[in-house]
mmCIF file of C-alpha atoms in Angstrom:
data_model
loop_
_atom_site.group_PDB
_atom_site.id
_atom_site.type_symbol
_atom_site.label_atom_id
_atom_site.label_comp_id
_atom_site.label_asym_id
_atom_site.label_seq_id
_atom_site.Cartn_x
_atom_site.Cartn_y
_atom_site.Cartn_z
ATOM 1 C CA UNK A 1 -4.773 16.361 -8.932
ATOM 2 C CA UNK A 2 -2.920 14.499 -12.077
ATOM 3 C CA UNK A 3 0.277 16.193 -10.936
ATOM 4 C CA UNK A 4 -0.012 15.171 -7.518
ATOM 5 C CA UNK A 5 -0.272 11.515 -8.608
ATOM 6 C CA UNK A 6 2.151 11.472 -11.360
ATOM 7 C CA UNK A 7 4.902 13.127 -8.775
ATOM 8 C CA UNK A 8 3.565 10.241 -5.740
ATOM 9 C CA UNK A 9 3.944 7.406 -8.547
ATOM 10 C CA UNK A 10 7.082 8.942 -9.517
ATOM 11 C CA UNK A 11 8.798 9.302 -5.685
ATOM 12 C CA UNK A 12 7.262 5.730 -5.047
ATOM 13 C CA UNK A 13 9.219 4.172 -8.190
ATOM 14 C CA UNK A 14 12.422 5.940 -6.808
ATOM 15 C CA UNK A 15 11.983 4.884 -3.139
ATOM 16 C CA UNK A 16 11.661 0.902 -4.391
ATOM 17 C CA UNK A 17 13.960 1.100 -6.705
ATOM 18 C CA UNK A 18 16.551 1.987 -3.662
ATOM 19 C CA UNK A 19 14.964 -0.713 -1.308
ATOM 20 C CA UNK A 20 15.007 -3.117 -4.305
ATOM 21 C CA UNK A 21 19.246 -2.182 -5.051
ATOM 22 C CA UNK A 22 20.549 -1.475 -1.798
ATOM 23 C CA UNK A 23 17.956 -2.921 1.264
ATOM 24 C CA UNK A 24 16.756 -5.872 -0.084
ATOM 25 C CA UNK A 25 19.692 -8.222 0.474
ATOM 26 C CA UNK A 26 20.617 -6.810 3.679
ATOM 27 C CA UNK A 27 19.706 -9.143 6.957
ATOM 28 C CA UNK A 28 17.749 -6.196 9.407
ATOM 29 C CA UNK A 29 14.447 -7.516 8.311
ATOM 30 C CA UNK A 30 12.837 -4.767 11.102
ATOM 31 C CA UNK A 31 14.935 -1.610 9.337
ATOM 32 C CA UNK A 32 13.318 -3.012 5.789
ATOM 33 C CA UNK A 33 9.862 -3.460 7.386
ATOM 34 C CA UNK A 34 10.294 0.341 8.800
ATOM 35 C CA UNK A 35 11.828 1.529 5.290
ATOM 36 C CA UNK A 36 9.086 -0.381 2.814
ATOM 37 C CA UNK A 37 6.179 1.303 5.552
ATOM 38 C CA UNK A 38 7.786 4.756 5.525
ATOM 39 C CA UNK A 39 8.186 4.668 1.332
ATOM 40 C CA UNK A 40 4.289 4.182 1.473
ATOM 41 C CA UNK A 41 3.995 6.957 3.251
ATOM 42 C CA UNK A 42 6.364 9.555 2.149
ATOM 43 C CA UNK A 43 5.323 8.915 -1.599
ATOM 44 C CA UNK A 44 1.881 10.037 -0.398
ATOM 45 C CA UNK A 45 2.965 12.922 1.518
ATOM 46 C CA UNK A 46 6.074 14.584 -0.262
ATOM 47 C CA UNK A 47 3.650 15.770 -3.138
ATOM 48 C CA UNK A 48 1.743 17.598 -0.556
ATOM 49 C CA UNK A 49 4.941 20.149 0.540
ATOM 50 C CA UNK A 50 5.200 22.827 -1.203
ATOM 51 C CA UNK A 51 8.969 25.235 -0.857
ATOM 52 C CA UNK A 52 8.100 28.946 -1.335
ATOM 53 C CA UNK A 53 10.690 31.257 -2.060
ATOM 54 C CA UNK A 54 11.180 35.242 -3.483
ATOM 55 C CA UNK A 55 13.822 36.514 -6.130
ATOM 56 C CA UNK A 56 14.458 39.901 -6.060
ATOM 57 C CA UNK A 57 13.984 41.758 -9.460
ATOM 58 C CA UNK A 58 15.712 44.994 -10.572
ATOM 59 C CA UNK A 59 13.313 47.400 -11.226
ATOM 60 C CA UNK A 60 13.726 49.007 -14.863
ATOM 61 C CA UNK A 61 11.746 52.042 -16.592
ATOM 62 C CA UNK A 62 10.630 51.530 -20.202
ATOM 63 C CA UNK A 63 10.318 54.883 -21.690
ATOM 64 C CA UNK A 64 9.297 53.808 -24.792
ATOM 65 C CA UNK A 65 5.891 53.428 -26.056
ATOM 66 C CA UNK A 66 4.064 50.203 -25.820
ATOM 67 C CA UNK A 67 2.700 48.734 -28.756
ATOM 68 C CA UNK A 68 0.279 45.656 -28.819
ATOM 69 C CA UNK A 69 0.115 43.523 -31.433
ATOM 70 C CA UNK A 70 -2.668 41.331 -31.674
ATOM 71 C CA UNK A 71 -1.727 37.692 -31.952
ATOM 72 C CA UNK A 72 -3.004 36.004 -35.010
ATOM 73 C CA UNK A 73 -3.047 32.534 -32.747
ATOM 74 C CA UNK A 74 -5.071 33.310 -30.154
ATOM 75 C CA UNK A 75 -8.049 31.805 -30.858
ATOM 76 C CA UNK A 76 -5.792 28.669 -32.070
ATOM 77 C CA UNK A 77 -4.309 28.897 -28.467
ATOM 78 C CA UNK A 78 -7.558 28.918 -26.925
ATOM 79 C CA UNK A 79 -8.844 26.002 -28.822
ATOM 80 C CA UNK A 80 -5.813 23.523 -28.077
ATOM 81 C CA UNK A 81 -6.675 24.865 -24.031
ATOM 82 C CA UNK A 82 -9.718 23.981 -23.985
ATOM 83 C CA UNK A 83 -8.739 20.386 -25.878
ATOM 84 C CA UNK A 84 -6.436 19.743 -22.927
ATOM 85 C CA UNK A 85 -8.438 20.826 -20.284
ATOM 86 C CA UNK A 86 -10.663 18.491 -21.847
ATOM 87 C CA UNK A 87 -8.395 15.713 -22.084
ATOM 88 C CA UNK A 88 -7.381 16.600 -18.444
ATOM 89 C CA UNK A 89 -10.903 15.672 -16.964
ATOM 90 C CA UNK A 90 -11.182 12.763 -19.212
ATOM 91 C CA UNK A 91 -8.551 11.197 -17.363
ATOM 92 C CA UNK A 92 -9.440 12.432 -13.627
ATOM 93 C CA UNK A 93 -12.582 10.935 -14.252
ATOM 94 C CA UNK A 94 -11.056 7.511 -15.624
ATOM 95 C CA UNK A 95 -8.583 7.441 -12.456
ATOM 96 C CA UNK A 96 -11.852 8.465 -10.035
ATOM 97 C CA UNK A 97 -13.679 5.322 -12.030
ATOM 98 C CA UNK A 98 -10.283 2.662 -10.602
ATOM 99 C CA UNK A 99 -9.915 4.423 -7.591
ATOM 100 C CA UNK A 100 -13.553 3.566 -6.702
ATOM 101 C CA UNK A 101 -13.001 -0.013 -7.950
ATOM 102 C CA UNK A 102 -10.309 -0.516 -6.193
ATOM 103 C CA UNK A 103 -11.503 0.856 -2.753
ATOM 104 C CA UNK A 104 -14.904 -0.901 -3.353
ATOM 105 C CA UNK A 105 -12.715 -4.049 -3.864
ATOM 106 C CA UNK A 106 -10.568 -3.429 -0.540
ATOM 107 C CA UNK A 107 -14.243 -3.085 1.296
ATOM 108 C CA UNK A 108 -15.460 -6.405 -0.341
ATOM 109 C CA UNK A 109 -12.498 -8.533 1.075
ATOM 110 C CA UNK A 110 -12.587 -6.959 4.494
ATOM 111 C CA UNK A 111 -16.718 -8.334 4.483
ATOM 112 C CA UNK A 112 -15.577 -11.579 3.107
ATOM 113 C CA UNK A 113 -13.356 -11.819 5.750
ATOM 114 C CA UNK A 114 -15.705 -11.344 8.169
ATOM 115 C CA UNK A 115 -18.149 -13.876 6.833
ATOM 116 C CA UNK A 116 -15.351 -16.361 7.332
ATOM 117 C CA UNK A 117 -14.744 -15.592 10.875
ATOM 118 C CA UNK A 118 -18.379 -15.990 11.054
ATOM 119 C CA UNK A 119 -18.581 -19.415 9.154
ATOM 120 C CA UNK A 120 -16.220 -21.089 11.567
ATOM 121 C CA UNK A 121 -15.742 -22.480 15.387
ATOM 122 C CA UNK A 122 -13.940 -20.042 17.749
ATOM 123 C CA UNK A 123 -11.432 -21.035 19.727
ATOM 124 C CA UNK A 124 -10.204 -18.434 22.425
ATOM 125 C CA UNK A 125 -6.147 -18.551 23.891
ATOM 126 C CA UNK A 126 -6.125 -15.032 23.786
ATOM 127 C CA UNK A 127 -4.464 -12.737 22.552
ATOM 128 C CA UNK A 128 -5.340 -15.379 19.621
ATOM 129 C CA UNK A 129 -8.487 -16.274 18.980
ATOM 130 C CA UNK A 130 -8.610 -19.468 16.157
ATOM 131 C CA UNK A 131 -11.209 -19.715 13.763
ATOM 132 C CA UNK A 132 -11.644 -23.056 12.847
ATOM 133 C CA UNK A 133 -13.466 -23.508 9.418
ATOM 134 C CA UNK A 134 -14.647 -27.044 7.617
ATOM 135 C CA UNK A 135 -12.494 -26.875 4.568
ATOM 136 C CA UNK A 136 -8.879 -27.695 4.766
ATOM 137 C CA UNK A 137 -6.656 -24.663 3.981
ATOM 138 C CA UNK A 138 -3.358 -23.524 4.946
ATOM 139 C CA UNK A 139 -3.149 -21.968 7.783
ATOM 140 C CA UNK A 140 -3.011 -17.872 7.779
ATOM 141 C CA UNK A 141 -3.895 -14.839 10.448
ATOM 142 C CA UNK A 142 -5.707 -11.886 10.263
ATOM 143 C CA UNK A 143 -5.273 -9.251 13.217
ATOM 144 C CA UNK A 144 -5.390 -11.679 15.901
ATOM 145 C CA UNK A 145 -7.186 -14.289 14.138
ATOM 146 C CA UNK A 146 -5.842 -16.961 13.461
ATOM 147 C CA UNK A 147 -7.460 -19.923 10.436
ATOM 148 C CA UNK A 148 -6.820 -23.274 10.357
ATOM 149 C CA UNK A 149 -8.593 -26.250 9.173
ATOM 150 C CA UNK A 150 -11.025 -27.553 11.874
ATOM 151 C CA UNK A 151 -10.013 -31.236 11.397
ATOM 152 C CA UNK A 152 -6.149 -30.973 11.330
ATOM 153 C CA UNK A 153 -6.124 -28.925 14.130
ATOM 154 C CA UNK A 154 -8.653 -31.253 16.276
ATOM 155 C CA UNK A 155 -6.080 -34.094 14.964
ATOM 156 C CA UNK A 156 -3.299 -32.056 15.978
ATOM 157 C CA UNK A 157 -2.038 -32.501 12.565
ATOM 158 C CA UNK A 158 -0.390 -29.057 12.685
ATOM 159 C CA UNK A 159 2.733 -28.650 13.688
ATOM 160 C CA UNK A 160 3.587 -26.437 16.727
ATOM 161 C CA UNK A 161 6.181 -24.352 14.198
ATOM 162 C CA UNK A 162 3.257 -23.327 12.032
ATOM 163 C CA UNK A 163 1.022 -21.999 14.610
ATOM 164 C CA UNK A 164 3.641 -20.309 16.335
ATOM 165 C CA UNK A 165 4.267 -18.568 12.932
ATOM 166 C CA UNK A 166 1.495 -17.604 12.726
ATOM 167 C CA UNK A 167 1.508 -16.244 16.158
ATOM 168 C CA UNK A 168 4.567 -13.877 15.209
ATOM 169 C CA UNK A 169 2.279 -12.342 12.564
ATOM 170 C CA UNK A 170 -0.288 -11.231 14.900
ATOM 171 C CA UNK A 171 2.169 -10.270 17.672
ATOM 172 C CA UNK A 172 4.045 -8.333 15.155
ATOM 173 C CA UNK A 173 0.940 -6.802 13.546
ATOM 174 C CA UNK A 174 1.952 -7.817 10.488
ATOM 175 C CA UNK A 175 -2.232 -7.294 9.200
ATOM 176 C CA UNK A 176 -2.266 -3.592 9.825
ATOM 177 C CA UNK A 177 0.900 -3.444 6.810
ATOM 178 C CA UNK A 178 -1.429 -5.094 4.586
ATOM 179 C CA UNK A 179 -4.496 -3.124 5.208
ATOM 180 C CA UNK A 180 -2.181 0.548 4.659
ATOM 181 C CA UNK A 181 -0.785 -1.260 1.683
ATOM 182 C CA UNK A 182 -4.351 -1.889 0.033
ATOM 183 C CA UNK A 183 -5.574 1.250 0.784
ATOM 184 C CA UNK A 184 -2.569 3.064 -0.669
ATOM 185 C CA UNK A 185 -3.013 0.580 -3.505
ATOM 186 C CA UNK A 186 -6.367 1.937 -4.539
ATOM 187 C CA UNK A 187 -4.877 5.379 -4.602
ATOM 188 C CA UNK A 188 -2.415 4.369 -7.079
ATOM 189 C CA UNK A 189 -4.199 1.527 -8.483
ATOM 190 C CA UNK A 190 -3.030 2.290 -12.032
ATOM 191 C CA UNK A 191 0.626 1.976 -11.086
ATOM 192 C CA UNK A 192 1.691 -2.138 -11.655
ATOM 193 C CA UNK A 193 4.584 -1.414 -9.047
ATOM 194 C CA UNK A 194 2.462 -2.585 -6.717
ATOM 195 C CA UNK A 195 2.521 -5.912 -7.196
ATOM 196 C CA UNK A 196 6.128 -6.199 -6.521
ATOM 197 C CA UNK A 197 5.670 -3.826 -3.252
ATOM 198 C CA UNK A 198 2.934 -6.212 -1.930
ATOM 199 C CA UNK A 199 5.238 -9.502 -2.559
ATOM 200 C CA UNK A 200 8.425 -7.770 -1.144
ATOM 201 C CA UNK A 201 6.257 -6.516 2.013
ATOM 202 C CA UNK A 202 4.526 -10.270 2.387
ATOM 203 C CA UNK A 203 8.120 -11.781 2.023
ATOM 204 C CA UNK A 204 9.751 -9.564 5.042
ATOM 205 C CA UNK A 205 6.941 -10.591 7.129
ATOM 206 C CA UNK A 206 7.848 -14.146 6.545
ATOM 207 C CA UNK A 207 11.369 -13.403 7.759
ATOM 208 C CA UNK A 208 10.470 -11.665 10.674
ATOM 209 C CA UNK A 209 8.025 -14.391 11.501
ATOM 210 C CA UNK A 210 10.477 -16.759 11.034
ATOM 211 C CA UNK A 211 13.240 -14.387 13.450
ATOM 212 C CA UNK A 212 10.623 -14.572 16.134
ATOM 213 C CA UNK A 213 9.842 -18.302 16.009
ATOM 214 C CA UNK A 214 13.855 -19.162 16.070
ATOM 215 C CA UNK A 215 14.026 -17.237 19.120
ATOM 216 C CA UNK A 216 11.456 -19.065 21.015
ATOM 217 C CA UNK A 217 11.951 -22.321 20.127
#
């Protein structure tokens, strides 16, 4: 289990690094949006593949007597295995201990969420449904939900840009990156990387939010 996540941490470092060197300046905001996606997953999955293959051995014929000589650091051998293995399951159970945070975390946002969908006035022009909530806030979606503050938008104090950025988030599904991101998060929840993953991920969204909206209007 500890090799499988050092090797994912270790592929996932690699991956970003390239994205971070070669992809980030470039303009194709989609191809970066596929590539940051796919480097989630592949980090996750390469781990998991395993290449098999046989080397053929020359057989030989010792005709000389075997002699077995008891080692004098076995027991030695067997203590320091036993202090590892020990060691080992010290720190599976510490990364079980985040990994449970962290997922418990992910669950506790995704309620909160829907508490504040709850709290506030609905407002159907589907696909989009706008949840209008008392507090002033800057506007953000989630799925097709979109949040705004319930007096600006009554005052039609928000400008037809923002909403129609916000609109290019939920047509582009821009929610369902986030939610893969978290839960691959709390997987790896020990590796800071992430932070940097998340803000490069939220900032491509912005640009292809922004594409859409220049094409429209």
């Amino acid at each position: 289990m500890l090799e499988y996540i050092l090797k994912s941490a270790g592929c996932l470092l690699v991956l970003f690094a390239f994205y971070k060197f070669f992809l980030e300046a470039e303009k194709s905001n989609r191809l970066k949006r596929f590539y940051l996606i796919f480097m989630l997953l592949f980090s996750t999955m390469l781990p998991l593949i395993s290449i098999s293959y046989e080397v053929a051995a020359k057989e030989f014929v010792d005709t000389a007597p075997m002699i077995v000589i008891p080692s004098e650091n076995s027991s030695a051998e067997q203590e320091t295995g036993s202090i590892d293995q020990y060691g080992s399951q010290i720190w599976l159970a510490i990364y079980f201990i985040g990994f449970i945070a962290f997922l418990l975390r992910f669950m506790w946002n995704l309620n909160k969420m829907q508490l504040t969908i709850k709290s506030g006035q609905l407002k159907k022009e589907l696909p989009y449904i706008y949840v209008l909530l008392g507090n002033s806030i800057n506007p953000f979606s989630f799925l097709h939900y979109i949040f705004f503050s319930r007096k600006e938008f009554k005052n039609a104090q928000i400008s037809e840009a923002v909403i129609a950025h916000e609109k290019a988030h939920v047509d582009q599904k821009h929610s369902w990156d986030l939610l893969f991101l978290e839960l691959v998060n709390a997987i790896f929840w020990f590796n800071p990387i992430f932070i940097f993953i998340k803000n490069s991920i939220k900032l491509n969204h912005e640009f292809l939010a922004d594409e859409q909206v220049l094409v429209k209007h």
